[in-house]
Amino acid sequence: MLKKIKRFAENITALSKYSNIKTQLSKKRNIYFFFPSWSFGGAERVHVDIMNLFNDPKPLCFITDRSITNGFQKEFQAAADVIELGRWAEKKELKQHLFKKLAEAINAQESPVVSGWCSRFMYDLIPLLEPHVQVIDIMHNFTDDDKGIEWYSIPHVPRINKRIVVGKVLIQQFKELYRLNNVPDKYLEKLTVIQNKIAFDDFFPVKDYEGVLQILFVARNSPEKRPNVLIRIAEICHQLNLPIEFKIIGDFKAEETAVPPNSLIIGEVHDKTILNNYYKEGHLLLLTSHRESWGLVVFEGMNMGVVPISTNVGELSNYISTKKENGILVENLDNIEDLAMLFVKELEIFVKNRSLLKSFSNNAFNTIKQLSDECDFDEAYRRELSVVAK
């Protein structure tokens, strides 16, 4: 009964949004974005960076799935006119009606661009778009099985004009995906690499390398990030009495997350100045993810001289390594205990050798300086999306 009441209330809320949806669709625009959420995460931060490149008029952005948190809501709303679809993207009758209205509005534009990431809603809209509409797909990473969004997109590959990926690893994954689904090789030519934007403040903060080491974990509280591995690392470090303090930043609640005495749940941090203060004080950042695309937090930390220790996932091996002395990659093991011990062993090395930590810290900072000099994020997205920029 309660479920029915909730659904009824959501349907009423959806209908109350219809006037605004019609108003937004009536405006002339260059670009329409479709993103699943504005929650806390690296992908969402990248989406804000992309939308901030375009104005006059602002792009129209549809949030097509349920956001776990309101992490980047303000940033999304500042960068674009945003409509959170809710039941309009879920209830069959509402969705089918909206598809028709969206297609009519977009098709009526002179040179429209439809772009998005990880949105089944966007893929379902594609067959209704006329040939002059440019469809530009953004792909940050692959999921773990054949139920992922990359598989869902296969029927639409011929209609997708471009697919933007963050690195060479994804290109190889697409090659294999297309091979498994008998997609002709010619569609690989539509893949283009754009490296994510790297913030470089050209400021190396003063750090105390002799005291208690500050370890950061900045991530969503989701299975692929494996916060349970991080907590196990902290437990082992506490048992070994290592001079280490862990700070956990993300959508974690202190009352729901049991951590050892050497760990502190910070929670969500959306203010960039506050987040940078944690990076300034930090010595090492741990990334325990099972999978990643690019690992944006790694580069955010390195910008402040924070040394990453990460599982070898996504594109990270192209940027950090023991050889470069700017970070550590460990084997991406499935066993929690074994994986935690890999991290602990690396932490013990830096606890014992502070001069090595300082050297890695400087090298991490200099790596970001070089990458920032080489980054063409703004120009590349303006070129690929082919619309008027700020």
Coordinates of C-alpha atoms in Angstrom, one line a residue:
M1 CA 0.0 0.0 0.0
L2 CA 2.8 2.4 1.0
K3 CA 4.6 1.6 -2.3
K4 CA 1.5 2.5 -4.3
I5 CA 1.1 5.8 -2.4
K6 CA 4.7 6.6 -3.1
R7 CA 4.4 5.9 -6.8
F8 CA 1.2 8.0 -7.0
A9 CA 3.0 10.9 -5.4
E10 CA 5.9 10.5 -7.7
N11 CA 3.6 10.5 -10.7
I12 CA 1.9 13.7 -9.5
T13 CA 5.3 15.3 -9.1
A14 CA 6.3 14.2 -12.6
L15 CA 3.2 15.7 -14.1
S16 CA 3.9 19.0 -12.3
K17 CA 7.2 19.2 -14.1
Y18 CA 5.6 19.0 -17.5
S19 CA 5.1 22.7 -17.9
N20 CA 8.8 23.4 -17.3
I21 CA 9.8 20.5 -19.6
K22 CA 7.7 22.1 -22.5
T23 CA 9.2 25.5 -21.7
Q24 CA 12.8 24.2 -21.9
L25 CA 12.1 22.2 -25.1
S26 CA 10.7 25.3 -26.8
K27 CA 14.0 27.2 -26.6
K28 CA 16.5 27.1 -29.4
R29 CA 19.6 25.2 -28.4
N30 CA 22.8 23.7 -29.7
I31 CA 23.3 20.8 -27.4
Y32 CA 21.3 18.4 -25.2
F33 CA 23.1 16.3 -22.5
F34 CA 21.8 13.1 -21.0
F35 CA 23.5 12.0 -17.7
P36 CA 22.3 9.4 -15.2
S37 CA 22.9 11.5 -12.1
W38 CA 24.5 14.4 -10.4
S39 CA 25.8 12.4 -7.5
F40 CA 29.3 12.6 -5.9
G41 CA 31.9 11.1 -8.3
G42 CA 34.7 11.7 -10.8
A43 CA 32.4 11.1 -13.8
E44 CA 30.0 13.8 -12.6
R45 CA 32.9 16.2 -12.1
V46 CA 34.0 15.7 -15.7
H47 CA 30.4 16.2 -16.9
V48 CA 30.4 19.6 -15.1
D49 CA 33.7 20.5 -16.8
I50 CA 32.2 19.6 -20.2
M51 CA 28.9 21.5 -19.8
N52 CA 30.8 24.6 -18.5
L53 CA 32.4 24.9 -22.0
F54 CA 29.1 25.8 -23.6
N55 CA 26.7 28.7 -23.4
D56 CA 24.6 31.2 -25.3
P57 CA 22.3 29.4 -24.9
K58 CA 23.0 27.0 -22.1
P59 CA 22.8 23.3 -22.9
L60 CA 19.8 21.4 -21.7
C61 CA 20.7 18.6 -19.4
F62 CA 18.5 15.7 -18.5
I63 CA 19.2 13.6 -15.3
T64 CA 17.7 10.3 -16.4
D65 CA 18.3 8.0 -13.4
R66 CA 18.0 8.3 -9.6
S67 CA 20.8 10.3 -8.0
I68 CA 22.1 8.7 -4.8
T69 CA 23.1 12.1 -3.5
N70 CA 22.8 15.7 -4.5
G71 CA 26.6 15.9 -4.7
F72 CA 27.0 18.1 -7.8
Q73 CA 23.5 19.4 -8.2
K74 CA 24.5 23.1 -7.8
E75 CA 27.3 22.7 -10.3
F76 CA 25.1 21.0 -12.8
Q77 CA 22.4 23.7 -12.4
A78 CA 25.0 26.5 -12.8
A79 CA 26.4 24.9 -16.0
A80 CA 23.1 24.0 -17.8
D81 CA 19.3 24.1 -17.7
V82 CA 18.7 20.9 -15.8
I83 CA 15.6 18.7 -15.7
E84 CA 15.6 15.7 -13.3
L85 CA 13.3 13.3 -15.1
G86 CA 12.3 10.9 -12.3
R87 CA 9.1 9.1 -13.4
W88 CA 9.3 10.6 -16.9
A89 CA 12.2 8.2 -17.5
E90 CA 10.6 5.2 -15.7
K91 CA 6.8 5.0 -16.3
K92 CA 6.2 3.6 -19.8
E93 CA 3.4 5.9 -20.7
L94 CA 5.2 9.0 -19.6
K95 CA 8.5 8.0 -21.2
Q96 CA 7.0 7.2 -24.6
H97 CA 5.2 10.6 -24.6
L98 CA 8.4 12.4 -23.6
F99 CA 10.4 10.6 -26.3
K100 CA 8.1 12.1 -28.9
K101 CA 8.3 15.6 -27.5
L102 CA 12.1 15.4 -27.2
A103 CA 12.6 14.1 -30.7
E104 CA 10.3 16.8 -32.1
A105 CA 12.2 19.6 -30.3
I106 CA 15.7 18.3 -31.1
N107 CA 14.9 17.5 -34.7
A108 CA 13.5 21.0 -35.2
Q109 CA 16.9 22.6 -34.4
E110 CA 19.3 23.5 -37.2
S111 CA 22.5 21.7 -36.0
P112 CA 21.7 19.9 -32.8
V113 CA 24.0 17.7 -30.8
V114 CA 22.8 14.9 -28.4
S115 CA 25.5 13.7 -26.0
G116 CA 25.7 11.7 -22.8
W117 CA 27.1 9.0 -20.7
C118 CA 25.7 5.8 -19.4
S119 CA 22.1 6.7 -20.1
R120 CA 19.8 4.0 -21.5
F121 CA 17.2 6.7 -21.9
M122 CA 19.4 8.5 -24.4
Y123 CA 20.0 5.3 -26.3
D124 CA 16.3 4.6 -26.5
L125 CA 15.8 8.1 -27.9
I126 CA 18.3 7.7 -30.7
P127 CA 16.0 5.9 -33.2
L128 CA 13.6 8.9 -33.2
L129 CA 16.4 11.4 -34.1
E130 CA 16.7 12.6 -37.7
P131 CA 20.0 12.2 -39.6
H132 CA 21.1 15.8 -39.1
V133 CA 21.2 15.3 -35.3
Q134 CA 24.8 14.5 -34.2
V135 CA 24.9 11.8 -31.6
I136 CA 28.1 11.9 -29.5
D137 CA 28.6 9.2 -26.9
I138 CA 30.9 9.6 -23.9
M139 CA 32.3 6.5 -22.3
H140 CA 34.4 6.6 -19.1
N141 CA 34.6 2.9 -18.4
F142 CA 33.2 -0.6 -18.9
T143 CA 31.1 -2.5 -16.5
D144 CA 31.8 -6.1 -15.3
D145 CA 29.5 -8.2 -17.4
D146 CA 27.3 -8.3 -20.5
K147 CA 24.5 -6.5 -18.7
G148 CA 26.4 -3.2 -18.8
I149 CA 25.5 0.0 -20.7
E150 CA 28.2 -0.7 -23.3
W151 CA 26.4 -3.8 -24.3
Y152 CA 23.0 -2.0 -24.3
S153 CA 24.4 0.5 -26.8
I154 CA 25.4 -2.1 -29.4
P155 CA 22.2 -1.8 -31.6
H156 CA 22.8 2.0 -31.8
V157 CA 26.5 1.9 -32.9
P158 CA 25.7 2.6 -36.6
R159 CA 23.8 5.8 -35.6
I160 CA 26.4 7.1 -33.1
N161 CA 28.5 9.7 -34.9
K162 CA 31.4 9.8 -32.4
R163 CA 32.4 7.9 -29.2
I164 CA 34.7 9.8 -26.8
V165 CA 36.8 7.8 -24.5
V166 CA 39.5 8.7 -21.9
G167 CA 42.3 6.4 -23.1
K168 CA 43.8 3.6 -25.0
V169 CA 42.6 0.9 -22.6
L170 CA 39.0 1.7 -23.5
I171 CA 39.7 1.5 -27.2
Q172 CA 41.0 -2.0 -26.7
Q173 CA 37.9 -2.9 -24.8
F174 CA 35.7 -1.5 -27.6
K175 CA 37.6 -3.6 -30.1
E176 CA 36.8 -6.7 -28.1
L177 CA 33.2 -5.7 -27.5
Y178 CA 32.6 -5.0 -31.2
R179 CA 34.3 -8.3 -32.2
L180 CA 32.0 -10.3 -29.8
N181 CA 29.0 -8.6 -31.3
N182 CA 30.0 -8.7 -34.9
V183 CA 30.2 -5.0 -35.2
P184 CA 32.3 -4.0 -38.3
D185 CA 35.7 -2.6 -37.7
K186 CA 34.9 0.6 -39.5
Y187 CA 33.0 1.8 -36.5
L188 CA 36.2 1.8 -34.5
E189 CA 37.2 4.9 -36.5
K190 CA 34.5 6.8 -34.6
L191 CA 36.4 6.4 -31.3
T192 CA 38.4 9.4 -30.2
V193 CA 40.5 9.9 -27.1
I194 CA 40.1 13.0 -24.9
Q195 CA 42.1 13.0 -21.7
N196 CA 40.1 14.3 -18.7
K197 CA 40.8 17.9 -17.6
I198 CA 43.6 18.1 -15.0
A199 CA 43.6 20.9 -12.5
F200 CA 47.1 22.2 -11.8
D201 CA 47.4 25.0 -9.2
D202 CA 51.2 25.3 -9.5
F203 CA 51.3 25.4 -5.7
F204 CA 53.2 22.7 -3.8
P205 CA 52.0 22.8 -0.2
V206 CA 54.3 22.5 2.8
K207 CA 54.0 19.0 4.2
D208 CA 55.4 17.5 7.4
Y209 CA 57.0 14.2 6.2
E210 CA 58.2 13.3 9.7
G211 CA 55.0 13.0 11.7
V212 CA 51.9 10.9 11.4
L213 CA 51.2 10.1 7.8
Q214 CA 47.8 11.4 6.5
I215 CA 46.1 8.8 4.2
L216 CA 43.1 9.9 2.1
F217 CA 40.4 7.7 0.6
V218 CA 38.1 9.8 -1.7
A219 CA 35.3 7.8 -3.3
R220 CA 31.7 6.9 -3.5
N221 CA 30.4 4.3 -1.1
S222 CA 29.8 1.8 -3.8
P223 CA 30.9 -1.8 -4.4
E224 CA 33.3 -1.2 -7.3
K225 CA 35.3 1.3 -5.0
R226 CA 35.7 -1.5 -2.4
P227 CA 35.7 0.6 0.8
N228 CA 35.7 -2.7 2.7
V229 CA 39.3 -3.1 1.4
L230 CA 40.2 0.3 2.7
I231 CA 38.8 -0.4 6.1
R232 CA 40.7 -3.7 6.3
I233 CA 43.9 -1.8 5.4
A234 CA 43.2 0.6 8.2
E235 CA 42.6 -2.2 10.7
I236 CA 45.9 -3.9 9.8
C237 CA 47.8 -0.6 10.1
H238 CA 46.2 -0.1 13.6
Q239 CA 47.2 -3.6 14.6
L240 CA 50.7 -2.9 13.5
N241 CA 50.7 0.4 15.4
L242 CA 51.8 2.3 12.3
P243 CA 51.9 6.1 12.6
I244 CA 49.1 6.6 10.1
E245 CA 45.7 8.3 10.1
F246 CA 43.0 7.6 7.5
K247 CA 40.5 10.1 6.4
I248 CA 37.5 8.8 4.4
I249 CA 35.8 11.3 2.1
G250 CA 32.6 10.5 0.3
D251 CA 29.0 9.6 0.9
F252 CA 29.9 7.6 4.0
K253 CA 28.0 8.1 7.3
A254 CA 29.9 7.8 10.6
E255 CA 27.0 6.1 12.3
E256 CA 26.7 3.4 9.6
T257 CA 30.4 2.8 8.9
A258 CA 32.5 1.0 11.4
V259 CA 36.2 2.0 11.3
P260 CA 39.2 1.5 13.5
P261 CA 40.5 4.2 15.9
N262 CA 43.1 5.4 13.3
S263 CA 40.3 6.4 10.8
L264 CA 37.9 9.3 10.5
I265 CA 34.8 9.5 8.4
I266 CA 34.8 13.0 6.9
G267 CA 31.7 12.5 4.7
E268 CA 30.9 14.3 1.5
V269 CA 32.9 17.3 0.6
H270 CA 31.7 19.4 -2.3
D271 CA 33.5 22.7 -1.6
K272 CA 36.7 22.5 -3.7
T273 CA 38.6 24.7 -1.3
I274 CA 37.8 22.4 1.6
L275 CA 38.7 19.3 -0.4
N276 CA 42.0 20.9 -1.5
N277 CA 42.8 21.5 2.2
Y278 CA 42.6 17.8 2.8
Y279 CA 44.9 17.2 -0.2
K280 CA 47.4 19.8 1.0
E281 CA 47.6 18.0 4.4
G282 CA 47.6 14.5 2.8
H283 CA 50.6 12.4 2.1
L284 CA 49.1 9.3 0.3
L285 CA 45.9 8.5 -1.4
L286 CA 44.6 5.0 -1.6
L287 CA 42.4 3.8 -4.6
T288 CA 41.2 0.3 -3.9
S289 CA 38.7 0.1 -6.8
H290 CA 37.9 -3.1 -8.7
R291 CA 37.5 -1.1 -11.8
E292 CA 38.1 2.5 -12.9
S293 CA 38.2 4.5 -16.0
W294 CA 40.7 7.2 -15.2
G295 CA 40.7 7.6 -11.4
L296 CA 40.2 11.4 -11.3
V297 CA 40.9 11.6 -7.5
V298 CA 44.4 10.2 -8.1
F299 CA 45.3 13.3 -10.3
E300 CA 43.6 15.7 -7.9
G301 CA 45.7 14.4 -5.1
M302 CA 49.0 14.4 -7.2
N303 CA 48.2 18.1 -7.9
M304 CA 48.9 18.7 -4.2
G305 CA 51.8 16.3 -3.9
V306 CA 49.7 13.4 -2.6
V307 CA 51.3 10.1 -3.6
P308 CA 48.8 7.5 -5.0
I309 CA 48.8 3.8 -4.1
S310 CA 46.2 2.2 -6.3
T311 CA 45.1 -1.1 -7.8
N312 CA 46.2 -1.4 -11.4
V313 CA 43.0 -0.4 -13.1
G314 CA 41.8 1.7 -16.1
E315 CA 44.3 4.0 -17.6
L316 CA 46.5 4.6 -14.5
S317 CA 49.4 2.5 -15.7
N318 CA 50.0 5.1 -18.5
Y319 CA 50.6 7.8 -15.9
I320 CA 52.0 6.4 -12.6
S321 CA 54.5 3.7 -11.7
T322 CA 57.3 2.8 -9.3
K323 CA 59.7 3.4 -12.2
K324 CA 58.6 7.0 -12.5
E325 CA 58.6 7.2 -8.7
N326 CA 55.3 9.2 -8.7
G327 CA 53.0 6.5 -7.3
I328 CA 52.5 2.8 -6.7
L329 CA 50.2 0.3 -8.6
V330 CA 49.4 -3.0 -6.9
E331 CA 47.9 -6.1 -8.4
N332 CA 44.1 -5.9 -8.7
L333 CA 43.4 -9.0 -6.6
D334 CA 39.9 -10.3 -5.7
N335 CA 40.8 -11.6 -2.2
I336 CA 40.2 -8.8 0.3
E337 CA 42.9 -9.9 2.8
D338 CA 45.6 -10.4 0.2
L339 CA 44.8 -7.1 -1.5
A340 CA 44.8 -5.2 1.8
M341 CA 48.3 -6.7 2.6
L342 CA 49.7 -5.4 -0.7
F343 CA 48.6 -1.9 0.3
V344 CA 50.0 -2.3 3.8
K345 CA 53.4 -3.4 2.6
E346 CA 53.7 -0.3 0.4
L347 CA 52.6 1.9 3.3
E348 CA 55.2 0.4 5.6
I349 CA 57.9 1.3 3.1
F350 CA 56.9 4.9 3.2
V351 CA 56.5 4.9 6.9
K352 CA 60.1 3.7 7.2
N353 CA 61.6 5.9 4.4
R354 CA 60.3 9.4 4.6
S355 CA 62.9 10.8 2.2
L356 CA 61.5 8.4 -0.4
L357 CA 58.0 9.6 0.3
K358 CA 59.1 13.2 -0.2
S359 CA 60.7 12.3 -3.5
F360 CA 57.6 10.5 -4.7
S361 CA 55.5 13.5 -3.6
N362 CA 57.6 15.9 -5.7
N363 CA 57.5 13.6 -8.7
A364 CA 53.7 13.3 -8.4
F365 CA 53.4 17.1 -8.4
N366 CA 55.7 17.4 -11.4
T367 CA 53.8 14.7 -13.3
I368 CA 50.6 16.8 -13.0
K369 CA 52.4 19.9 -14.2
Q370 CA 53.5 18.0 -17.3
L371 CA 50.1 16.5 -18.0
S372 CA 48.4 19.8 -17.5
D373 CA 50.7 21.4 -20.1
E374 CA 49.8 18.7 -22.5
C375 CA 46.0 18.6 -21.8
D376 CA 43.7 19.9 -24.5
F377 CA 40.4 19.0 -22.9
D378 CA 38.6 22.3 -23.6
E379 CA 39.6 22.6 -27.2
A380 CA 39.0 18.9 -27.9
Y381 CA 35.4 18.9 -26.5
R382 CA 34.6 22.1 -28.3
R383 CA 35.9 20.6 -31.5
E384 CA 34.2 17.2 -31.1
L385 CA 30.8 18.5 -30.0
S386 CA 31.0 21.3 -32.7
V387 CA 28.9 23.9 -31.0
V388 CA 29.5 27.5 -30.0
A389 CA 31.6 27.7 -26.9
K390 CA 32.1 30.2 -24.1

